[in-house]
């Protein structure tokens, strides 16, 4: 048993008072959870402290809160670890972000989270009548979507999402991970429509800024941002969807520039993004020209503030050993299948019980080493 | 005032399946749940769902395993229905999107499970319950015609003057408002009552609400003494380690390094029925061959690591987060822990109870398909088959049935009841204190091994706590998310459940399935091959017996 202090953000909508922080002292075994601490407060001291919770085992997704500012499930956050990372000794517990607070640690998930889930048409849309027996699908495809099926809808990623803070209408990490669950499911017959819908929505897949916050907080290893990136790769790579948001163009411009120069040629990035990757089209297509003109104030601001200089912008140096970058591109492009890393299933290959982590890591490194070799073959061709 | 042809209370697998089945019949459906549906405890079913779907398998084999697993207390007509309908149920789930594990040919693949003579457990990694629950909820989101009342707490069932069920009283947890829900029929799908025990694998919401509400209006509760202790739960917290771990090949060892199941079930070893394995573990622990923390060891390291990552990933997380153990590298300490109630509200094979218009499905009900001991991966099946049958039957019955007229005063009574809890003087004990005493008492006296003395003591405690619970103290005086007041109401439900369990356990003077009486250690088919029913009758519950339905399997000696 050890003593801990919880500093809990309290809010009672019926009191007419603003939210405030209240300290509670609890005594718990160090391996118990922050939820155990909160329940101890509720059981022994103040029964009016409100939190949703049920399973205590990180599977029902009820007890999403912020602990010391980080979005977590209270039930799988160890109190001793939370105390170790606490400032001024007290473990700060607050309701999740990006959602309205209803009372104490309870937020309105319907108003934000579930509305966004509903947005992505969250049910399977197969073609025609089902077969008499099961759908025959590749075993890997089911394991693959199991990563997004592992989502328990706790809202931690929504709470932590920086894009949503800026654009509250962003469909967001949880709902887009849910969308991948259907896009990646071979039984669903509306893959292209789904992708087009999410690519064309100004608050869709291209609204994610790649900040990794959702991956960092997800308690179930769903890695929402990775699912968003996979949606993008399907939209651009498989279906060639040239969306109104220039997501396609931006990605193409980015990749092409890096292949060409080794680093990002920022002056070309914007026009090429508008021209679906092509500098020429950015100067000839009316839509691209319009967008270029609209961005002029940004360019002027950049010049004025010294963020870019005309010289640096126009003359971009190549990396000295640009061939190495090209070889990486070739290595990846020469593969028959797109390299999809499913972080959910680790330990590739049949790893026996006696093998250690180091051996597994060694094996994975071995696989990684093979790639440049294949790349060289690609070069020769 | 909400009004529906069919009103479902509880939104786990049984409730959602019932609601969808009723909606398919084209009637108006409401589904009420005290938590958001995807928070339901069906989530926790990790291992899988049984069905004889493979070409080598047969429903008869599945049914026999279930009958034998039940220690011959299961009703064989109900078991036959469940096992016959299982394959179609799996296919239906697959068709609406459940991401079941596939074999190399891309067809549905299986894993082995306890008490089964074939590998017939279909699964999604070790999140089978969660995957099915979320996919059913996808279907609910798709269907506008199912009206969802999420975070509404049901305080009581309502009848009309003829005793037909006419709806329920619900409290909107968000704002404290109370409503009379009117319905032609009500399906209870509120799950089990594991919270009567401390520790338990069950979620905090599993407080036996539906069992108690039905009991209070006169529905008999059947075989309540049959409480399953799961063989592999974490000491202290009581969290579950799936039977799937043993299905994948994990071994059990005592502190002396002995694979002790050899002594108790030489053929099936770790995959004997749960009651058998739990008793074996408890015997090892009681006879001093356990670890100092009162446990034995489950060794999952014998399972290939890739297979663990693919099929037991959740257990890796549970081990790491809640026990600080990397199960891919070292054994984890486990013990038998409260897990499931085989008993419940007595129903027929359409889910109908003895109260007209009232149905029950899933863990809240006792059809009875599990009898004295449930096989792993049969509970999901029970919820789905009997959830669907209840929903469809209730919907068909509603055609041409007039909306019953509920007794007018019930809403006001219930509002007064809640108001009294909120407003009462704080002179009693706290809800948590009573729950703790109840949980420890049940775990001590109504667990793996029982006897007359212990059960009498438990009954005394339960009856005293029942008295105390009437003036239990609460702090919250508000209306928005007043979880404190709801906790006091749940406590009342829990004590009704406890009383029925202890009285039934006292009544059954033999050992069968999960009921092992050290003072009556043998199974006694002549005296006790029958169900025990408890019916509320004023302050003193009434006990009666009913026949077990046998179709093709006569009781035999049970060995694994």
CSV table of C-alpha atoms in Angstrom, one decimal, chain B residues 192-198 206-209 211-212 215-216 221 224-227 338 341 434-443 445-446 450 455-466 490-506 534 541 543:
chain,number,residue,atom,x,y,z
B,192,UNK,CA,-25.6,-11.8,-15.2
B,193,UNK,CA,-24.8,-11.0,-11.6
B,194,UNK,CA,-21.1,-11.5,-11.0
B,195,UNK,CA,-20.8,-8.4,-8.9
B,196,UNK,CA,-22.4,-10.3,-6.0
B,197,UNK,CA,-19.0,-11.9,-5.7
B,198,UNK,CA,-15.6,-10.3,-5.0
B,206,UNK,CA,-23.3,-7.0,-13.9
B,207,UNK,CA,-25.5,-6.5,-10.9
B,208,UNK,CA,-28.4,-8.9,-11.7
B,209,UNK,CA,-30.9,-6.2,-12.4
B,211,UNK,CA,-33.1,-11.3,-12.6
B,212,UNK,CA,-34.2,-9.3,-9.6
B,215,UNK,CA,-38.3,-12.1,-9.5
B,216,UNK,CA,-40.0,-9.2,-7.9
B,221,UNK,CA,-35.7,-18.2,-10.9
B,224,UNK,CA,-29.5,-20.1,-9.2
B,225,UNK,CA,-27.1,-22.2,-7.2
B,226,UNK,CA,-25.2,-22.9,-10.4
B,227,UNK,CA,-22.5,-20.3,-10.3
B,338,UNK,CA,-16.6,-16.0,-10.2
B,341,UNK,CA,-24.5,-17.7,-13.6
B,434,UNK,CA,-22.3,-3.5,2.0
B,435,UNK,CA,-21.2,-4.6,-1.4
B,436,UNK,CA,-17.8,-5.5,0.0
B,437,UNK,CA,-19.2,-7.6,2.8
B,438,UNK,CA,-21.6,-9.3,0.4
B,439,UNK,CA,-18.9,-10.0,-2.1
B,440,UNK,CA,-16.6,-11.6,0.4
B,441,UNK,CA,-19.3,-13.6,2.0
B,442,UNK,CA,-20.5,-15.1,-1.4
B,443,UNK,CA,-16.9,-15.8,-2.4
B,445,UNK,CA,-19.4,-19.6,1.2
B,446,UNK,CA,-21.1,-20.0,-2.2
B,450,UNK,CA,-19.9,-25.4,-0.3
B,455,UNK,CA,-24.4,-21.5,3.3
B,456,UNK,CA,-26.4,-20.9,6.5
B,457,UNK,CA,-23.9,-18.2,7.5
B,458,UNK,CA,-24.1,-16.7,4.1
B,459,UNK,CA,-27.9,-16.6,4.2
B,460,UNK,CA,-27.8,-14.8,7.6
B,461,UNK,CA,-25.4,-12.2,6.2
B,462,UNK,CA,-27.5,-11.7,3.1
B,463,UNK,CA,-30.7,-11.2,5.0
B,464,UNK,CA,-29.0,-8.8,7.4
B,465,UNK,CA,-27.5,-6.8,4.5
B,466,UNK,CA,-30.9,-6.7,2.8
B,490,UNK,CA,-28.5,-2.0,-7.9
B,491,UNK,CA,-27.6,-3.1,-4.3
B,492,UNK,CA,-31.2,-4.1,-3.8
B,493,UNK,CA,-31.1,-6.1,-7.0
B,494,UNK,CA,-27.9,-7.8,-5.9
B,495,UNK,CA,-29.2,-8.9,-2.6
B,496,UNK,CA,-32.3,-10.4,-4.1
B,497,UNK,CA,-30.0,-12.4,-6.4
B,498,UNK,CA,-27.8,-13.5,-3.5
B,499,UNK,CA,-30.7,-14.7,-1.5
B,500,UNK,CA,-31.9,-16.9,-4.4
B,501,UNK,CA,-28.4,-18.3,-4.9
B,502,UNK,CA,-27.8,-19.2,-1.3
B,503,UNK,CA,-31.3,-20.7,-0.8
B,504,UNK,CA,-31.0,-22.8,-3.9
B,505,UNK,CA,-27.5,-24.0,-2.9
B,506,UNK,CA,-28.9,-25.0,0.5
B,534,UNK,CA,-37.2,-19.9,-6.3
B,541,UNK,CA,-39.0,-17.0,-1.0
B,543,UNK,CA,-38.7,-23.2,-3.3
